Amino acid sequence: MVHYSLENKVAAVTGTTRGIGKAVALAFAEAGADLALIQRSSNDETKREIEQLDVTCEIFHCDLSDMEQVRAVIPEINEKMGSVDILVNNAGIQKRHPAVEFPESDWDQVLDINLKAVWILCQEAGKVMLNNNYGKIINIASLVSFQGGITVPAYTSAKGAVGQLTKALANEWSSKGINVNAIVPGYIDTEMNTSLINDPTRSRQILERIPAGRWGEPNDFKGPALFLATDASNYVHGHLLAVDGGWLGR
Ligand code: NDP
């Protein structure tokens, strides 16, 4: 019998104020996990929704552009909640400029939040998980882990590397009870895509290329994340799971 329960598990998720991160945190809570919400803001809307599900939920303040805070947050969760069984590196930012105009400060910010923070959180979570001989790490990659994108060179570089980091860590840790995988979202209707959605031409072009015939929604990530967080995926390692309405296959 396959188990999709997360009872007695502690799940840490970054970027849970809205979008994909919020949906994934709620899915884990619905499956019985206790939640550590890694957020830079004290917005407690997600925490309040999760607490209605009768599980423990704490916000851990962390600005993912500050590596001292990033380094400290997993040990803090482990101490306060007793474990870190699941880590979802979801938070991310997007900066769009033509390549020759791309400011170095934007490059650094995107690489810090979308890649370096992911690496440090994986490293710290790995220490806890190796000690427990158990862990599930899910990194949120992107279609630009495979494709080049347009005018997003920093984002593409970071997300390409997140895909490779996922495989590198899986190679090292898969025999030690730790699954490291990634989810590859397609075009999802979240705040990150406001400018694309509001551009009628780009919005139509994108929609026409999605075989499923619609943009994705945050709730589309609940099932795939639950699969990768539970024992259902124990023999799945280093995989990049596209949740893209069929975009990559076209
Ligand atoms: P949103 O913009 O809706 O949410 C981003 C989340 O990241 C927010 O909770 C935000 O918190 C948090 N965040 C941003 N910067 C920081 C920071 N410095 N410290 C802590 N938290 C931070 O994004 P999505 O839900 O759309 O995206 C989630 C993930 O999915 C990202 O990694 C994104 O790159 C990836 N993705 C999304 C796609 C899409 O089409 N939407 C496509 C491919 C990948 P705050 O409220 O404080 O700003």
Short mmCIF file of C-alpha atoms in Angstrom, two decimals, residues 115-221:
data_model
loop_
_atom_site.label_atom_id
_atom_site.label_comp_id
_atom_site.label_asym_id
_atom_site.label_seq_id
_atom_site.Cartn_x
_atom_site.Cartn_y
_atom_site.Cartn_z
CA LEU A 115 20.77 29.55 -6.46
CA LYS A 116 23.14 30.29 -3.58
CA ALA A 117 20.40 30.25 -0.94
CA VAL A 118 19.09 26.98 -2.43
CA TRP A 119 22.56 25.47 -2.16
CA ILE A 120 23.06 26.57 1.47
CA LEU A 121 19.61 25.35 2.53
CA CYS A 122 20.28 21.99 0.85
CA GLN A 123 23.67 21.77 2.55
CA GLU A 124 22.26 22.54 6.01
CA ALA A 125 19.22 20.27 5.52
CA GLY A 126 21.54 17.54 4.24
CA LYS A 127 23.42 17.57 7.55
CA VAL A 128 20.18 16.97 9.49
CA MET A 129 18.84 14.41 7.00
CA LEU A 130 22.09 12.40 6.79
CA ASN A 131 22.03 12.19 10.56
CA ASN A 132 18.42 10.89 10.43
CA ASN A 133 19.01 8.66 7.36
CA TYR A 134 15.84 10.22 5.99
CA GLY A 135 14.94 13.26 3.96
CA LYS A 136 13.10 14.64 0.95
CA ILE A 137 14.40 17.73 -0.84
CA ILE A 138 12.35 19.31 -3.61
CA ASN A 139 13.85 22.20 -5.55
CA ILE A 140 11.65 24.37 -7.73
CA ALA A 141 13.40 24.68 -11.09
CA SER A 142 11.89 26.12 -14.29
CA LEU A 143 11.36 25.56 -18.01
CA VAL A 144 14.54 27.65 -18.36
CA SER A 145 16.42 24.84 -16.64
CA PHE A 146 16.13 23.38 -20.18
CA GLN A 147 15.46 26.38 -22.42
CA GLY A 148 17.13 29.79 -22.72
CA GLY A 149 14.26 32.17 -22.09
CA ILE A 150 14.29 35.73 -23.43
CA THR A 151 15.89 38.68 -21.54
CA VAL A 152 16.19 36.65 -18.31
CA PRO A 153 19.87 35.57 -18.44
CA ALA A 154 20.40 35.58 -14.65
CA TYR A 155 17.19 33.65 -13.95
CA THR A 156 18.04 31.11 -16.68
CA SER A 157 21.57 30.67 -15.34
CA ALA A 158 20.30 30.14 -11.80
CA LYS A 159 17.50 27.74 -12.73
CA GLY A 160 19.76 25.73 -15.05
CA ALA A 161 22.13 25.33 -12.13
CA VAL A 162 19.31 24.35 -9.75
CA GLY A 163 18.55 21.43 -12.08
CA GLN A 164 22.18 20.34 -12.08
CA LEU A 165 22.53 20.84 -8.31
CA THR A 166 19.51 18.58 -7.83
CA LYS A 167 21.24 15.79 -9.77
CA ALA A 168 24.60 16.35 -8.06
CA LEU A 169 23.08 16.07 -4.56
CA ALA A 170 20.95 13.07 -5.56
CA ASN A 171 24.10 11.25 -6.72
CA GLU A 172 25.70 11.82 -3.33
CA TRP A 173 22.74 11.22 -1.03
CA SER A 174 20.35 8.77 -2.71
CA SER A 175 21.94 5.73 -1.02
CA LYS A 176 21.59 7.43 2.37
CA GLY A 177 17.81 7.69 2.60
CA ILE A 178 17.56 11.12 1.03
CA ASN A 179 15.61 11.88 -2.14
CA VAL A 180 16.59 15.04 -3.99
CA ASN A 181 14.32 15.97 -6.89
CA ALA A 182 13.00 19.07 -8.62
CA ILE A 183 9.68 20.31 -9.95
CA VAL A 184 9.70 22.24 -13.21
CA PRO A 185 6.72 24.61 -13.37
CA GLY A 186 5.46 25.72 -16.76
CA TYR A 187 3.65 29.04 -17.11
CA ILE A 188 1.75 29.55 -13.87
CA ASP A 189 -0.74 32.29 -13.03
CA THR A 190 1.08 33.91 -10.08
CA GLU A 191 2.38 37.37 -9.21
CA MET A 192 5.71 36.51 -10.79
CA ASN A 193 4.03 36.52 -14.20
CA THR A 194 1.90 39.66 -13.82
CA SER A 195 3.69 41.51 -16.65
CA LEU A 196 3.38 38.52 -19.06
CA ILE A 197 -0.28 38.00 -18.20
CA ASN A 198 -1.01 41.71 -18.72
CA ASP A 199 0.70 41.70 -22.15
CA PRO A 200 -2.11 40.46 -24.46
CA THR A 201 0.25 39.41 -27.28
CA ARG A 202 2.72 37.46 -25.10
CA SER A 203 -0.12 36.01 -23.04
CA ARG A 204 -1.90 34.72 -26.19
CA GLN A 205 1.36 33.35 -27.70
CA ILE A 206 2.12 31.43 -24.51
CA LEU A 207 -1.40 30.04 -24.16
CA GLU A 208 -1.41 28.85 -27.79
CA ARG A 209 1.73 26.77 -27.12
CA ILE A 210 0.44 25.01 -23.98
CA PRO A 211 -1.08 21.62 -24.99
CA ALA A 212 -3.34 21.62 -21.90
CA GLY A 213 -4.91 24.83 -23.19
CA ARG A 214 -4.60 26.81 -19.97
CA TRP A 215 -2.04 28.47 -17.71
CA GLY A 216 -1.14 26.50 -14.60
CA GLU A 217 -2.39 27.39 -11.12
CA PRO A 218 -0.67 27.06 -7.73
CA ASN A 219 -3.00 24.19 -6.80
CA ASP A 220 -1.60 22.16 -9.74
CA PHE A 221 1.54 21.70 -7.58
#
